[in-house]
DNA sequence: AATCCCCCCAACCGCGCTAAT
DNA sequence: GATTAGCGCGGTTGGGGGGAT
């Protein structure tokens, strides 16, 4: 397929969006929803291709976007998720409510990468640069995924050192995994052991923390059940029956512990492989859920998974992927990660990276909630709106949005919004606050 | 003040995938 | 099954702002 056909049309505008265009698109989508993106520009009176409209909406106009600098917790989470997911920006973004994949990608390329390199960490492998360089010298073809013997002996990575240092400051107990560490090995929550997942009932540990090995095992077992010897996650680890994970979940810990060494296990296991285990997460699933639920939803359970909270600790949940994506479609063993937005508030880890974005005047605008004041709406809204209150603008648009164009089925977003409004009236109130904040009226 | 350079980030581009025909 | 339309994702580009010279 390749390029979208509309992109070939010559009369379409390209480049930066004007405030008028933004207003048109915003009005249209607020009223009618986007429906078919290819029809949006025509219906909205825009000289743009649908793809461009979609991008503009997703990356800029969406009302639920959180703008401004990334918080330290967000940066830390991005790094952690990148260690697992690689450049799966959309999946990373799914864990950061209000952030777009583009935004995260830009942050990574422009800032986090640099910071990691300055700290001697290879941003691609999340391993010490020295190790990567050594590996490249010795085994150029397979290198970056292997852990050196010295690293195994030391059992520490630079990242982990950073992590531990910060966590200790914060009073968080970081227990050292029993086996050699790589950079992606990180932490366990205070009060929970970092025991590897195994079914050794003689082990006195009462807490079993599912590890990334677990997902790899599942992937391996599902993908290559006929060739079990082709993958040896770790010598000490036995394959864990999926059903036992419910038992595991009775001792909830932050199961998303990254104790596996995917690169050592099988050459085919790289970040892409891992990400196939951790497919996309819809932001719509990032809802608040405070009930205690079993940590793992088995594939046979089609109930929609949700994050849960135990003792103030947010847990991610693996379950059957309900949405398809390029990376996971067709994989029956796909697992879906979930998180809670409050995870960021409760984040117990910090790598001590300085805030990449909060420099100079931006730092002044930084707020605890990660909701800086540099929202650009006032700059983009047409002057006709500047004489109105945010509430009146939204009311105006919403009041006009009580019908749909020619009754066509193009109201998915609109309907969702209405449904959400019915279910959670505070959603719009929140948006009003955002708009109002944008106008400096709060 | 003018110019250069660097960096950030919004937007574009190409590709893969799915659904519809 | 082949083709087409559309969507979404990740990589890349280039304009503009701001600091340095």
PDB file of N, CA, C and O (backbone and C1' of nucleotides) in Angstrom, chain A residues 14-15 17 48 51-52 55-56 102 106 110 329, chain B residues 7-18:
ATOM      1  N   UNK A  14       0.349  21.592   3.465  1.00  0.00           N
ATOM      2  CA  UNK A  14       1.297  20.842   4.276  1.00  0.00           C
ATOM      3  C   UNK A  14       1.935  21.799   5.265  1.00  0.00           C
ATOM      4  O   UNK A  14       1.732  22.996   5.202  1.00  0.00           O
ATOM      5  N   UNK A  15       2.683  21.232   6.150  1.00  0.00           N
ATOM      6  CA  UNK A  15       3.384  22.069   7.111  1.00  0.00           C
ATOM      7  C   UNK A  15       2.548  22.402   8.336  1.00  0.00           C
ATOM      8  O   UNK A  15       1.580  21.709   8.653  1.00  0.00           O
ATOM      9  N   UNK A  17       0.167  23.828  11.114  1.00  0.00           N
ATOM     10  CA  UNK A  17      -1.263  24.111  11.114  1.00  0.00           C
ATOM     11  C   UNK A  17      -1.500  25.530  11.602  1.00  0.00           C
ATOM     12  O   UNK A  17      -0.895  25.983  12.584  1.00  0.00           O
ATOM     13  N   UNK A  48      -6.431  19.628   3.853  1.00  0.00           N
ATOM     14  CA  UNK A  48      -5.441  18.710   4.407  1.00  0.00           C
ATOM     15  C   UNK A  48      -5.859  17.289   4.078  1.00  0.00           C
ATOM     16  O   UNK A  48      -7.023  17.018   3.793  1.00  0.00           O
ATOM     17  N   UNK A  51      -4.917  11.976   6.931  1.00  0.00           N
ATOM     18  CA  UNK A  51      -3.820  11.519   7.775  1.00  0.00           C
ATOM     19  C   UNK A  51      -3.250  12.676   8.593  1.00  0.00           C
ATOM     20  O   UNK A  51      -2.952  12.534   9.769  1.00  0.00           O
ATOM     21  N   UNK A  52      -3.123  13.794   7.923  1.00  0.00           N
ATOM     22  CA  UNK A  52      -2.603  14.962   8.605  1.00  0.00           C
ATOM     23  C   UNK A  52      -3.565  15.422   9.701  1.00  0.00           C
ATOM     24  O   UNK A  52      -3.136  15.821  10.788  1.00  0.00           O
ATOM     25  N   UNK A  55      -3.292  13.108  12.666  1.00  0.00           N
ATOM     26  CA  UNK A  55      -2.079  13.365  13.418  1.00  0.00           C
ATOM     27  C   UNK A  55      -2.214  14.629  14.259  1.00  0.00           C
ATOM     28  O   UNK A  55      -1.792  14.677  15.418  1.00  0.00           O
ATOM     29  N   UNK A  56      -2.800  15.631  13.649  1.00  0.00           N
ATOM     30  CA  UNK A  56      -2.958  16.883  14.377  1.00  0.00           C
ATOM     31  C   UNK A  56      -3.858  16.682  15.591  1.00  0.00           C
ATOM     32  O   UNK A  56      -3.600  17.220  16.665  1.00  0.00           O
ATOM     33  N   UNK A 102       4.497  10.436  19.785  1.00  0.00           N
ATOM     34  CA  UNK A 102       5.413  11.374  19.151  1.00  0.00           C
ATOM     35  C   UNK A 102       6.181  12.182  20.191  1.00  0.00           C
ATOM     36  O   UNK A 102       7.390  12.382  20.075  1.00  0.00           O
ATOM     37  N   UNK A 106      10.153  11.993  20.721  1.00  0.00           N
ATOM     38  CA  UNK A 106      11.003  13.176  20.657  1.00  0.00           C
ATOM     39  C   UNK A 106      11.805  13.340  21.931  1.00  0.00           C
ATOM     40  O   UNK A 106      12.990  13.676  21.886  1.00  0.00           O
ATOM     41  N   UNK A 110      15.806  13.270  21.854  1.00  0.00           N
ATOM     42  CA  UNK A 110      16.479  14.544  22.066  1.00  0.00           C
ATOM     43  C   UNK A 110      17.092  14.665  23.438  1.00  0.00           C
ATOM     44  O   UNK A 110      17.994  15.463  23.643  1.00  0.00           O
ATOM     45  N   UNK A 329      -0.967  -8.910  16.691  1.00  0.00           N
ATOM     46  CA  UNK A 329      -2.058  -9.574  16.031  1.00  0.00           C
ATOM     47  C   UNK A 329      -1.643 -10.973  15.620  1.00  0.00           C
ATOM     48  O   UNK A 329      -0.551 -11.198  15.145  1.00  0.00           O
TER      49      UNK A 329
ATOM     50  P    DC B   7      23.314  20.064  20.029  1.00  0.00           P
ATOM     51  O5'  DC B   7      21.782  20.259  20.393  1.00  0.00           O
ATOM     52  C5'  DC B   7      21.418  21.353  21.240  1.00  0.00           C
ATOM     53  C4'  DC B   7      19.918  21.536  21.209  1.00  0.00           C
ATOM     54  C3'  DC B   7      19.115  20.237  21.243  1.00  0.00           C
ATOM     55  O3'  DC B   7      18.134  20.342  22.257  1.00  0.00           O
ATOM     56  C1'  DC B   7      18.396  21.606  19.441  1.00  0.00           C
ATOM     57  P    DC B   8      17.418  19.088  22.754  1.00  0.00           P
ATOM     58  O5'  DC B   8      15.909  19.529  22.514  1.00  0.00           O
ATOM     59  C5'  DC B   8      15.522  20.859  22.828  1.00  0.00           C
ATOM     60  C4'  DC B   8      14.239  21.198  22.104  1.00  0.00           C
ATOM     61  C3'  DC B   8      13.163  20.112  22.169  1.00  0.00           C
ATOM     62  O3'  DC B   8      11.940  20.710  22.535  1.00  0.00           O
ATOM     63  C1'  DC B   8      13.561  20.756  19.914  1.00  0.00           C
ATOM     64  P    DC B   9      10.792  19.876  23.064  1.00  0.00           P
ATOM     65  O5'  DC B   9       9.822  19.818  21.807  1.00  0.00           O
ATOM     66  C5'  DC B   9       9.449  21.029  21.169  1.00  0.00           C
ATOM     67  C4'  DC B   9       8.833  20.730  19.822  1.00  0.00           C
ATOM     68  C3'  DC B   9       7.849  19.554  19.819  1.00  0.00           C
ATOM     69  O3'  DC B   9       6.756  19.883  18.991  1.00  0.00           O
ATOM     70  C1'  DC B   9       9.441  19.241  18.159  1.00  0.00           C
ATOM     71  P    DA B  10       5.331  19.760  19.567  1.00  0.00           P
ATOM     72  O5'  DA B  10       4.484  20.162  18.268  1.00  0.00           O
ATOM     73  C5'  DA B  10       4.804  21.367  17.586  1.00  0.00           C
ATOM     74  C4'  DA B  10       4.784  21.142  16.086  1.00  0.00           C
ATOM     75  C3'  DA B  10       3.588  20.354  15.569  1.00  0.00           C
ATOM     76  O3'  DA B  10       3.073  21.016  14.426  1.00  0.00           O
ATOM     77  C1'  DA B  10       5.605  19.312  14.878  1.00  0.00           C
ATOM     78  P    DA B  11       1.755  20.532  13.779  1.00  0.00           P
ATOM     79  O5'  DA B  11       2.294  19.710  12.534  1.00  0.00           O
ATOM     80  C5'  DA B  11       3.171  20.354  11.622  1.00  0.00           C
ATOM     81  C4'  DA B  11       3.790  19.326  10.707  1.00  0.00           C
ATOM     82  C3'  DA B  11       2.797  18.377  10.034  1.00  0.00           C
ATOM     83  O3'  DA B  11       2.806  18.632   8.644  1.00  0.00           O
ATOM     84  C1'  DA B  11       4.725  17.224  10.855  1.00  0.00           C
ATOM     85  P    DC B  12       1.986  17.770   7.642  1.00  0.00           P
ATOM     86  O5'  DC B  12       3.125  16.848   7.013  1.00  0.00           O
ATOM     87  C5'  DC B  12       4.342  17.464   6.580  1.00  0.00           C
ATOM     88  C4'  DC B  12       5.335  16.393   6.160  1.00  0.00           C
ATOM     89  C3'  DC B  12       4.779  15.368   5.181  1.00  0.00           C
ATOM     90  O3'  DC B  12       5.693  15.205   4.109  1.00  0.00           O
ATOM     91  C1'  DC B  12       5.728  14.275   7.060  1.00  0.00           C
ATOM     92  P    DC B  13       5.294  14.436   2.806  1.00  0.00           P
ATOM     93  O5'  DC B  13       5.951  13.015   3.074  1.00  0.00           O
ATOM     94  C5'  DC B  13       7.339  12.948   3.360  1.00  0.00           C
ATOM     95  C4'  DC B  13       7.737  11.502   3.628  1.00  0.00           C
ATOM     96  C3'  DC B  13       7.086  10.493   2.688  1.00  0.00           C
ATOM     97  O3'  DC B  13       8.085   9.711   2.084  1.00  0.00           O
ATOM     98  C1'  DC B  13       6.816   9.857   4.978  1.00  0.00           C
ATOM     99  P    DG B  14       7.726   8.811   0.823  1.00  0.00           P
ATOM    100  O5'  DG B  14       7.828   7.361   1.474  1.00  0.00           O
ATOM    101  C5'  DG B  14       8.967   7.045   2.260  1.00  0.00           C
ATOM    102  C4'  DG B  14       8.736   5.760   3.027  1.00  0.00           C
ATOM    103  C3'  DG B  14       8.083   4.646   2.213  1.00  0.00           C
ATOM    104  O3'  DG B  14       8.778   3.444   2.460  1.00  0.00           O
ATOM    105  C1'  DG B  14       6.843   5.050   4.180  1.00  0.00           C
ATOM    106  P    DC B  15       8.517   2.201   1.567  1.00  0.00           P
ATOM    107  O5'  DC B  15       7.949   1.164   2.635  1.00  0.00           O
ATOM    108  C5'  DC B  15       8.634   1.006   3.874  1.00  0.00           C
ATOM    109  C4'  DC B  15       7.695   0.423   4.905  1.00  0.00           C
ATOM    110  C3'  DC B  15       6.915  -0.797   4.416  1.00  0.00           C
ATOM    111  O3'  DC B  15       7.337  -1.934   5.147  1.00  0.00           O
ATOM    112  C1'  DC B  15       5.525   0.763   5.620  1.00  0.00           C
ATOM    113  P    DG B  16       6.826  -3.331   4.714  1.00  0.00           P
ATOM    114  O5'  DG B  16       5.767  -3.644   5.862  1.00  0.00           O
ATOM    115  C5'  DG B  16       6.148  -3.436   7.220  1.00  0.00           C
ATOM    116  C4'  DG B  16       4.940  -3.637   8.117  1.00  0.00           C
ATOM    117  C3'  DG B  16       4.115  -4.882   7.783  1.00  0.00           C
ATOM    118  O3'  DG B  16       3.746  -5.525   8.995  1.00  0.00           O
ATOM    119  C1'  DG B  16       2.744  -2.946   7.684  1.00  0.00           C
ATOM    120  P    DC B  17       3.139  -6.983   8.930  1.00  0.00           P
ATOM    121  O5'  DC B  17       1.606  -6.722   9.281  1.00  0.00           O
ATOM    122  C5'  DC B  17       1.273  -6.013  10.467  1.00  0.00           C
ATOM    123  C4'  DC B  17      -0.150  -5.518  10.391  1.00  0.00           C
ATOM    124  C3'  DC B  17      -1.155  -6.571   9.941  1.00  0.00           C
ATOM    125  O3'  DC B  17      -1.941  -6.983  11.048  1.00  0.00           O
ATOM    126  C1'  DC B  17      -1.540  -4.428   8.912  1.00  0.00           C
ATOM    127  P    DT B  18      -2.986  -8.146  10.861  1.00  0.00           P
ATOM    128  O5'  DT B  18      -4.340  -7.362  10.613  1.00  0.00           O
ATOM    129  C5'  DT B  18      -4.688  -6.273  11.473  1.00  0.00           C
ATOM    130  C4'  DT B  18      -5.960  -5.613  10.972  1.00  0.00           C
ATOM    131  C3'  DT B  18      -7.066  -6.592  10.583  1.00  0.00           C
ATOM    132  O3'  DT B  18      -8.283  -6.186  11.199  1.00  0.00           O
ATOM    133  C1'  DT B  18      -6.626  -5.086   8.800  1.00  0.00           C
TER     134       DT B  18
END
